[in-house]
Coordinates of C-alpha atoms in Angstrom, one line a residue:
M1 CA 114.0 82.7 115.4
K2 CA 117.1 80.7 116.1
T3 CA 118.1 79.3 119.4
T4 CA 120.9 77.0 120.5
K5 CA 121.2 74.2 122.9
G6 CA 121.8 75.1 126.5
R7 CA 120.6 78.0 128.5
G8 CA 121.5 81.5 127.6
S9 CA 124.4 80.6 125.4
L10 CA 125.5 82.9 122.5
A11 CA 127.1 81.1 119.6
S12 CA 130.2 82.8 118.5
G13 CA 130.2 84.8 115.3
R14 CA 126.6 85.6 115.3
R15 CA 125.9 88.8 113.3
R16 CA 124.3 91.8 114.9
C17 CA 120.8 92.6 113.7
S18 CA 118.3 95.3 114.0
S19 CA 114.5 94.7 113.8
L20 CA 111.9 97.2 113.0
P21 CA 108.7 95.5 114.0
Y22 CA 105.7 96.3 112.1
F23 CA 103.2 94.8 114.4
T24 CA 103.0 97.9 116.7
Q25 CA 100.1 99.7 118.2
L26 CA 98.8 101.8 115.3
G27 CA 97.5 104.7 117.3
C28 CA 95.4 107.1 115.3
V29 CA 94.2 106.1 111.8
G30 CA 96.4 107.4 109.1
L31 CA 99.6 107.3 111.1
P32 CA 102.3 104.7 110.3
P33 CA 103.2 102.0 112.9
V34 CA 105.6 103.1 115.5
L35 CA 109.0 101.7 114.7
L36 CA 110.6 100.5 117.8
Q37 CA 114.3 99.4 117.6
M38 CA 114.2 95.7 118.4
K39 CA 116.6 92.7 118.1
C40 CA 116.5 89.0 118.9
E41 CA 118.3 87.4 121.8
H42 CA 121.2 86.5 119.6
C43 CA 122.3 90.1 119.3
T44 CA 124.9 91.3 121.6
R45 CA 123.9 95.1 121.5
K46 CA 122.8 96.3 125.1
E47 CA 119.7 98.1 123.9
C48 CA 118.0 94.9 122.7
S49 CA 114.6 94.8 124.3
K50 CA 113.4 91.5 123.0
K51 CA 112.6 89.1 125.8
S52 CA 113.0 85.2 125.7
K53 CA 111.2 82.8 127.8
T54 CA 112.5 81.9 131.2
D55 CA 114.9 79.1 131.8
D56 CA 112.2 76.9 133.0
Q57 CA 109.9 77.6 130.0
E58 CA 112.8 76.9 127.6
N59 CA 113.3 73.4 128.9
V60 CA 109.7 72.3 128.4
S61 CA 109.4 69.5 125.7
T62 CA 108.0 70.8 122.4
D63 CA 105.6 67.8 122.4
V64 CA 103.8 68.9 125.5
S65 CA 101.8 72.1 125.8
S66 CA 101.0 74.1 128.8
P67 CA 98.4 76.8 129.3
A68 CA 101.2 79.3 129.4
Q69 CA 102.5 78.1 126.1
E70 CA 99.1 78.1 124.5
N71 CA 98.7 81.8 125.4
E72 CA 102.0 82.4 123.9
E73 CA 101.5 80.2 120.8
K74 CA 101.0 82.8 118.0
G75 CA 102.2 83.1 114.4
E76 CA 103.0 86.7 114.7
F77 CA 104.3 89.2 117.3
H78 CA 102.3 90.5 120.1
K79 CA 101.5 94.2 120.0
L80 CA 104.5 95.8 121.4
A81 CA 103.0 97.9 124.1
D82 CA 105.1 96.1 126.7
S83 CA 108.0 95.2 124.4
K84 CA 107.8 91.5 125.3
I85 CA 108.2 89.1 122.5
F86 CA 108.6 85.4 123.0
L87 CA 110.3 82.7 120.8
S88 CA 107.0 81.4 119.6
D89 CA 106.0 84.9 118.3
C90 CA 109.2 85.3 116.1
L91 CA 108.0 83.3 113.2
A92 CA 108.0 86.1 110.5
C93 CA 111.5 87.5 110.9
D94 CA 115.0 86.6 109.9
S95 CA 115.9 86.8 113.6
C96 CA 115.3 90.4 112.7
V97 CA 113.7 92.6 110.0
T98 CA 116.3 94.6 108.1
V99 CA 116.3 98.4 108.4
E100 CA 115.4 98.7 104.7
E101 CA 112.5 96.4 105.2
G102 CA 111.5 98.4 108.3
V103 CA 111.2 101.5 106.2
Q104 CA 109.2 99.7 103.5
L105 CA 106.9 98.2 106.2
S106 CA 106.2 101.6 107.6
Q107 CA 104.6 102.4 104.2
Q108 CA 102.3 99.3 104.6
S109 CA 99.8 101.4 106.5
A110 CA 96.7 103.5 106.2
K111 CA 98.8 106.5 105.8
D112 CA 100.1 105.4 102.4
F113 CA 96.6 104.2 101.4
F114 CA 95.2 107.7 102.2
H115 CA 98.2 109.4 100.5
V116 CA 97.1 107.7 97.2
L117 CA 93.4 108.6 97.8
N118 CA 94.3 112.3 98.4
L119 CA 96.4 112.4 95.2
N120 CA 93.5 111.2 93.2
K121 CA 91.5 114.2 94.5
K122 CA 93.9 116.7 93.2
C123 CA 93.8 118.3 89.8
D124 CA 97.2 116.8 88.6
T125 CA 95.8 113.8 86.8
S126 CA 99.2 112.5 85.8
K127 CA 99.6 111.3 89.5
H128 CA 96.1 109.7 89.7
R129 CA 96.0 105.9 90.1
V130 CA 93.3 103.3 89.9
L131 CA 92.7 102.0 93.3
V132 CA 92.0 98.3 93.6
V133 CA 91.2 96.5 97.0
S134 CA 91.3 92.7 97.2
V135 CA 89.7 91.1 100.3
C136 CA 90.7 87.8 101.7
P137 CA 87.8 85.4 102.5
Q138 CA 89.1 84.9 106.0
S139 CA 88.6 88.6 106.7
L140 CA 84.9 88.6 105.9
P141 CA 83.8 86.7 109.1
Y142 CA 85.6 89.3 111.2
F143 CA 83.6 92.1 109.6
A144 CA 80.3 90.1 109.8
A145 CA 80.9 89.4 113.6
K146 CA 82.2 92.9 114.2
F147 CA 79.1 94.7 112.7
N148 CA 76.5 91.9 113.3
L149 CA 75.9 91.2 109.6
S150 CA 75.6 88.1 107.5
V151 CA 78.8 87.5 105.3
T152 CA 77.2 88.8 102.1
D153 CA 75.9 92.0 103.9
A154 CA 79.4 92.5 105.5
S155 CA 81.0 92.1 102.1
R156 CA 78.7 94.7 100.6
R157 CA 79.1 97.0 103.5
L158 CA 82.8 96.9 103.3
C159 CA 82.7 97.4 99.6
G160 CA 80.4 100.4 99.9
F161 CA 82.6 101.9 102.6
L162 CA 85.9 101.5 100.5
K163 CA 84.2 103.0 97.4
S164 CA 82.9 106.0 99.6
L165 CA 86.6 106.5 100.3
G166 CA 87.5 106.7 96.7
V167 CA 88.4 103.0 95.9
H168 CA 87.5 102.1 92.3
Y169 CA 87.3 98.4 92.4
V170 CA 86.9 95.9 95.2
F171 CA 87.5 92.1 94.5
D172 CA 87.4 88.8 96.4
T173 CA 90.6 86.8 96.4
T174 CA 88.9 83.4 96.3
I175 CA 89.6 83.1 92.7
A176 CA 93.3 83.6 93.4
A177 CA 93.2 80.8 96.0
D178 CA 91.5 78.6 93.3
F179 CA 94.7 79.0 91.2
S180 CA 97.0 78.3 94.2
I181 CA 95.2 75.1 95.2
L182 CA 94.9 73.7 91.5
E183 CA 98.6 74.4 90.9
S184 CA 99.5 72.8 94.4
Q185 CA 97.5 69.7 93.4
K186 CA 99.4 69.2 90.1
E187 CA 102.7 69.8 91.8
F188 CA 102.1 67.2 94.4
V189 CA 101.2 64.4 91.9
R190 CA 104.3 65.3 89.9
R191 CA 106.5 65.2 93.0
Y192 CA 104.8 61.8 94.0
H193 CA 105.9 60.2 90.8
Q194 CA 109.4 61.8 90.8
H195 CA 110.1 60.9 94.6
S196 CA 112.8 58.4 95.3
E197 CA 115.6 57.7 97.8
E198 CA 118.0 59.5 95.6
Q199 CA 115.7 62.4 94.6
R200 CA 113.6 63.3 97.6
E201 CA 110.6 65.3 96.5
L202 CA 108.5 64.6 99.5
P203 CA 107.1 65.6 101.9
M204 CA 105.7 68.7 100.0
L205 CA 105.2 71.5 102.4
T206 CA 102.6 74.2 101.6
S207 CA 103.7 77.7 100.9
A208 CA 100.5 79.9 101.3
C209 CA 101.4 81.1 104.8
P210 CA 104.0 84.0 104.5
G211 CA 105.1 83.8 108.0
W212 CA 106.1 80.2 107.6
V213 CA 107.7 80.8 104.3
R214 CA 109.8 83.7 105.5
Y215 CA 110.9 81.6 108.4
A216 CA 111.9 78.7 106.1
E217 CA 113.8 81.0 103.7
R218 CA 115.6 83.2 106.3
V219 CA 116.2 80.8 109.1
L220 CA 115.8 77.1 108.2
G221 CA 117.3 77.0 104.8
H222 CA 118.2 73.5 103.6
P223 CA 116.9 70.9 103.9
V224 CA 113.5 72.6 104.1
I225 CA 113.4 74.8 101.0
P226 CA 113.4 72.1 98.4
H227 CA 110.2 70.7 100.0
L228 CA 108.3 74.0 99.7
C229 CA 105.5 73.9 97.2
T230 CA 106.4 76.4 94.4
A231 CA 102.8 77.4 93.7
K232 CA 102.3 81.1 94.6
S233 CA 100.2 82.1 97.6
P234 CA 96.7 83.4 96.9
Q235 CA 97.9 87.1 97.7
Q236 CA 100.7 86.7 95.1
V237 CA 98.5 85.1 92.4
M238 CA 95.9 88.1 93.1
G239 CA 98.7 90.5 92.4
S240 CA 99.2 88.9 89.0
L241 CA 95.6 88.9 88.2
V242 CA 95.2 92.6 89.1
K243 CA 98.5 93.9 87.7
D244 CA 98.6 91.8 84.6
Y245 CA 95.1 90.3 83.6
F246 CA 92.9 93.1 84.9
A247 CA 95.4 95.9 83.8
R248 CA 95.3 94.6 80.3
Q249 CA 91.5 94.4 80.3
Q250 CA 91.3 98.0 81.4
N251 CA 94.2 99.2 79.0
L252 CA 96.2 100.3 82.1
S253 CA 99.9 100.1 82.8
P254 CA 100.5 98.2 86.1
E255 CA 102.2 101.4 87.5
K256 CA 98.8 103.1 87.2
I257 CA 97.2 100.7 89.6
F258 CA 97.6 100.8 93.4
H259 CA 96.6 97.4 94.7
V260 CA 95.7 97.0 98.4
V261 CA 95.0 93.6 100.0
V262 CA 92.9 93.4 103.2
A263 CA 94.2 90.3 105.2
P264 CA 93.7 88.7 108.5
C265 CA 97.4 88.7 109.5
Y266 CA 100.4 91.1 109.6
D267 CA 102.7 88.6 107.9
K268 CA 101.0 89.5 104.6
K269 CA 102.7 92.9 104.8
L270 CA 106.0 91.2 104.7
E271 CA 105.0 88.9 101.9
A272 CA 104.3 92.1 99.7
L273 CA 107.9 93.0 100.1
R274 CA 109.5 89.6 99.5
E275 CA 112.9 90.2 97.9
G276 CA 113.1 89.6 94.2
L277 CA 109.3 89.0 94.1
S278 CA 107.7 90.3 90.9
T279 CA 104.3 88.8 90.6
T280 CA 103.5 90.0 87.2
L281 CA 105.0 89.3 83.7
N282 CA 106.2 92.9 83.4
G283 CA 108.2 92.8 86.8
A284 CA 105.8 95.1 88.7
R285 CA 105.2 94.3 92.3
G286 CA 101.7 92.7 92.6
T287 CA 100.7 94.1 95.9
D288 CA 101.5 97.8 96.9
C289 CA 99.9 97.8 100.3
V290 CA 98.6 95.3 102.8
L291 CA 96.1 96.4 105.5
T292 CA 94.8 94.1 108.2
S293 CA 91.1 93.6 108.9
G294 CA 91.5 95.3 112.1
E295 CA 93.2 98.4 110.5
I296 CA 90.1 98.6 108.1
A297 CA 87.6 98.2 111.0
Q298 CA 89.4 101.0 112.8
I299 CA 89.1 103.3 109.8
M300 CA 85.4 102.4 109.4
E301 CA 84.6 103.1 113.1
Q302 CA 86.4 106.5 113.1
S303 CA 84.7 107.6 109.8
D304 CA 81.5 109.6 109.5
L305 CA 81.0 109.0 105.8
S306 CA 77.6 108.1 104.6
V307 CA 77.9 104.5 103.2
K308 CA 75.7 102.8 100.8
D309 CA 76.1 99.0 100.5
T310 CA 77.6 98.0 97.1
A311 CA 78.0 94.7 95.3
V312 CA 81.7 93.4 95.1
D313 CA 83.3 93.6 91.7
T314 CA 84.5 90.8 89.6
L315 CA 87.4 90.5 87.2
F316 CA 84.9 89.9 84.4
G317 CA 83.4 93.2 83.7
D318 CA 79.8 92.3 82.7
V319 CA 79.5 89.5 85.3
K320 CA 77.2 90.3 88.3
E321 CA 78.3 89.8 91.9
E322 CA 79.1 86.2 92.7
A323 CA 78.0 84.6 96.0
V324 CA 80.5 84.5 98.7
R325 CA 82.1 81.0 98.9
R326 CA 85.0 79.3 100.6
H327 CA 87.3 76.3 100.2
D328 CA 87.0 73.1 102.1
G329 CA 89.1 72.3 105.1
V330 CA 90.4 74.5 108.0
S331 CA 89.5 78.1 108.2
S332 CA 92.4 79.1 105.7
D333 CA 92.4 78.1 102.0
G334 CA 92.0 74.3 102.5
H335 CA 95.1 73.2 100.6
L336 CA 95.3 69.9 102.5
A337 CA 91.7 68.9 101.9
H338 CA 91.7 69.6 98.2
V339 CA 95.2 68.2 97.5
F340 CA 94.3 65.0 99.4
R341 CA 91.2 64.4 97.3
H342 CA 92.9 65.1 94.1
A343 CA 95.9 62.9 94.9
A344 CA 93.6 60.0 96.1
K345 CA 91.8 60.2 92.7
E346 CA 94.8 60.8 90.4
L347 CA 97.2 58.4 92.0
F348 CA 95.0 55.5 93.3
G349 CA 91.5 56.0 91.6
E350 CA 89.9 56.5 95.1
H351 CA 87.1 58.9 95.5
V352 CA 87.2 60.6 98.9
E353 CA 84.0 62.3 100.0
E354 CA 84.6 63.1 103.7
I355 CA 88.0 63.8 105.2
T356 CA 88.7 62.7 108.7
Y357 CA 91.2 64.6 110.7
R358 CA 92.9 62.7 113.5
A359 CA 94.5 64.6 116.3
L360 CA 97.9 63.4 117.4
R361 CA 100.4 64.9 119.8
N362 CA 98.5 68.1 120.4
K363 CA 95.5 70.2 119.3
D364 CA 97.5 71.8 116.4
F365 CA 98.8 68.7 114.7
H366 CA 96.3 66.5 112.8
E367 CA 96.8 63.5 110.5
V368 CA 94.8 62.4 107.4
T369 CA 95.4 59.1 105.7
L370 CA 94.2 57.0 102.8
E371 CA 94.3 53.4 103.5
K372 CA 93.4 50.4 101.3
N373 CA 93.5 46.7 102.3
G374 CA 95.4 47.6 105.6
E375 CA 98.0 49.6 103.6
V376 CA 98.5 53.4 104.1
L377 CA 98.7 54.9 100.6
L378 CA 98.7 58.6 101.5
R379 CA 99.7 60.3 104.8
F380 CA 99.0 63.9 105.1
A381 CA 99.4 66.2 108.1
A382 CA 98.3 69.7 109.3
A383 CA 101.0 71.5 111.4
Y384 CA 99.9 74.8 113.0
G385 CA 101.9 77.1 115.2
F386 CA 105.7 77.5 115.9
R387 CA 105.8 74.5 118.3
N388 CA 104.6 72.0 115.7
I389 CA 106.7 73.5 113.0
Q390 CA 109.8 72.9 115.0
N391 CA 108.9 69.4 115.7
M392 CA 108.3 68.8 112.0
I393 CA 111.6 70.3 111.0
L394 CA 113.5 68.2 113.6
K395 CA 111.9 64.9 112.4
L396 CA 112.5 65.9 108.8
K397 CA 116.1 66.6 109.4
K398 CA 116.5 63.2 111.1
G399 CA 114.7 61.4 108.3
K400 CA 111.9 60.4 110.6
F401 CA 109.0 62.3 109.3
P402 CA 106.6 59.8 107.5
Y403 CA 104.3 62.3 105.7
H404 CA 103.8 62.9 102.0
F405 CA 102.2 66.4 102.4
V406 CA 102.0 69.0 105.2
E407 CA 99.7 72.1 105.4
V408 CA 101.8 74.5 107.5
L409 CA 100.4 77.5 109.1
A410 CA 102.1 80.0 111.4
C411 CA 98.8 80.7 113.3
P412 CA 97.6 78.1 115.8
R413 CA 94.0 76.9 115.6
G414 CA 92.9 78.1 118.9
K415 CA 91.1 76.0 121.7
K416 CA 90.0 72.6 120.7
R417 CA 86.3 71.8 121.1
S418 CA 84.7 68.5 120.8
T419 CA 82.2 69.6 118.2
C420 CA 85.1 70.8 115.7
V421 CA 88.5 69.3 115.2
Y422 CA 89.7 71.9 112.6
L423 CA 89.3 75.4 114.1
S424 CA 90.7 78.8 113.5
G425 CA 93.7 78.7 111.1
C426 CA 94.0 82.0 109.3
L427 CA 90.9 83.3 111.1
N428 CA 93.3 83.5 114.1
G429 CA 95.4 86.0 112.3
R430 CA 96.8 88.6 114.8
G431 CA 95.5 91.4 112.5
Q432 CA 91.8 90.7 113.5
A433 CA 91.4 88.2 116.3
Q434 CA 93.2 89.9 119.2
R435 CA 92.3 92.0 122.0
E436 CA 94.0 95.2 123.1
D437 CA 96.1 93.4 125.6
G438 CA 97.6 91.3 122.7
H439 CA 95.7 88.0 123.5
T440 CA 93.2 86.2 121.3
D441 CA 89.7 87.4 121.6
R442 CA 88.2 83.9 122.1
A443 CA 84.6 84.9 122.0
L444 CA 85.0 86.8 118.7
L445 CA 87.0 83.9 117.3
R446 CA 84.3 81.4 118.1
Q447 CA 81.7 83.6 116.4
M448 CA 84.0 84.0 113.4
E449 CA 84.4 80.2 113.1
G450 CA 80.7 79.7 113.1
I451 CA 80.1 82.3 110.5
Y452 CA 82.9 80.9 108.3
S453 CA 81.7 77.4 108.5
G454 CA 78.3 78.6 107.2
I455 CA 79.7 79.9 104.0
P456 CA 79.0 77.5 101.0
V457 CA 82.0 75.4 99.8
R458 CA 82.8 75.2 96.2
P459 CA 85.9 73.2 94.8
P460 CA 88.2 75.2 92.6
E461 CA 87.8 72.6 89.8
S462 CA 84.3 73.7 89.4
S463 CA 84.9 77.4 88.6
A464 CA 84.2 78.1 85.0
H465 CA 86.0 81.5 85.5
V466 CA 89.2 79.8 86.4
Q467 CA 89.1 77.4 83.5
E468 CA 88.4 80.5 81.2
L469 CA 91.4 82.4 82.7
Y470 CA 93.6 79.3 82.1
Q471 CA 92.9 79.5 78.4
E472 CA 92.5 83.2 77.8
W473 CA 95.1 84.5 80.2
L474 CA 97.7 81.8 80.6
E475 CA 97.4 80.1 77.2
G476 CA 96.4 76.6 78.7
T477 CA 96.8 74.6 81.9
E478 CA 100.3 73.3 81.1
S479 CA 101.8 76.2 79.3
P480 CA 105.2 77.9 80.0
K481 CA 103.2 81.0 81.1
V482 CA 101.6 79.1 83.9
Q483 CA 104.9 78.3 85.4
E484 CA 106.0 81.8 85.0
V485 CA 103.0 83.5 86.5
L486 CA 101.7 81.0 89.1
H487 CA 104.8 79.6 90.5
T488 CA 107.9 81.0 92.4
T489 CA 111.3 80.2 93.7
Y490 CA 112.8 80.3 97.0
Q491 CA 116.2 81.4 98.3
S492 CA 118.0 80.4 101.4
L493 CA 119.7 83.6 102.4
E494 CA 121.7 82.1 105.3
A495 CA 122.7 78.7 106.1
C496 CA 121.4 78.0 109.6
T497 CA 122.3 74.5 110.6
D498 CA 122.0 75.3 114.3
S499 CA 118.6 76.7 113.9
L500 CA 117.0 73.2 114.3
D501 CA 118.7 72.5 117.6
I502 CA 116.1 74.0 119.8
K503 CA 115.8 73.3 123.5
W504 CA 113.0 74.9 125.2

């Protein structure tokens, strides 16, 4: 969300805007979100119900956090029960969500999901669709904690429940994250070699967090967009795998598949609607519907179906269920850790076993460096939450940002504990880690962190299935098809030079 210098000022010529927030209370299962008419504080229309922080809060330095700010530091909106939204919450909108997007987002709900399930039960087979659900690995600890199960048992319980509803296939998205990380690694090495004062390719900023990417495209524009990694996010890659590779394996047209993603945050719903985004070679949208972990849990709690635990499917038909695994690093997809190790080896011949995160100005900004003979060879950072993103952009604009690579997440990590320096990340998504009052459920989050850290780590390079797909599906690791299927482009929809001039 944009703000300007000074208190309460409205820049001339600002356009009016109308936001239809999708992060509303869901009410009964099967009903779409309540679409309340909302606008940002830049709008001049009287009915705007969005609230900004008080003048005192606005003038707090962004480098210093307070307890109040920590409570407000979220990558997505609060539930709108009280219609209070703060600047730090507005990371996933263009200072507004358009009316058209609001209508589309209303379909990103359990109602649309059940509509397809009901059509499949009717006699008109021409309207039947194959239902595929892909589950993000950061959602599994939520279900494990919620139902007091191990991660494996939670995965099987979730799979069994979805299939009892009428879902045909349930996949894990970890393999999609493998592709996203591997392509990010290659892109960083290329950018490092091409970087110069005349052609500034660095720092490379991660693009796996949809709230951050949308904010960069819609609000920040240049000079940020050229620094975004072009590798598609795990959700986008999974859309290609399901609607292209899997569809071919099953002799199905992409239109005959209804692909649902279960994710920890609401921003994934907007990612599924990203303008001009066609994640498959045939132009079909890769993800038809996104449901948060909390929405699925609510459906499970209100259902009286008899459920039999079932093994999760794989994209390789005759292959048995694979063990649940995760990537190294924070509780997201670990781009920083994997890219850092790869770059150290490829660029400097250094083998990095353990990565040490050093906290800097606050709990949500960490630094990782590779040093040799007193010289810093690589300087990476992790910036989480709106406050750190703004600091990063301000310094980047001024040419005073000394990093080669930054892992950017809209969600903050949560409270720092001495036993762990890299905490919540995507586990802290507002679609699964918040209480009814809109605040983070700290006890649940700590339990989820412990469960997630216990999942075995497997680097993407070690996956034989990934290498098989590179050859069979993408015609090689460096083929034109890799660029077409696994990479994307970004658009600056509005030049917002004043969006960096933030005074809190």
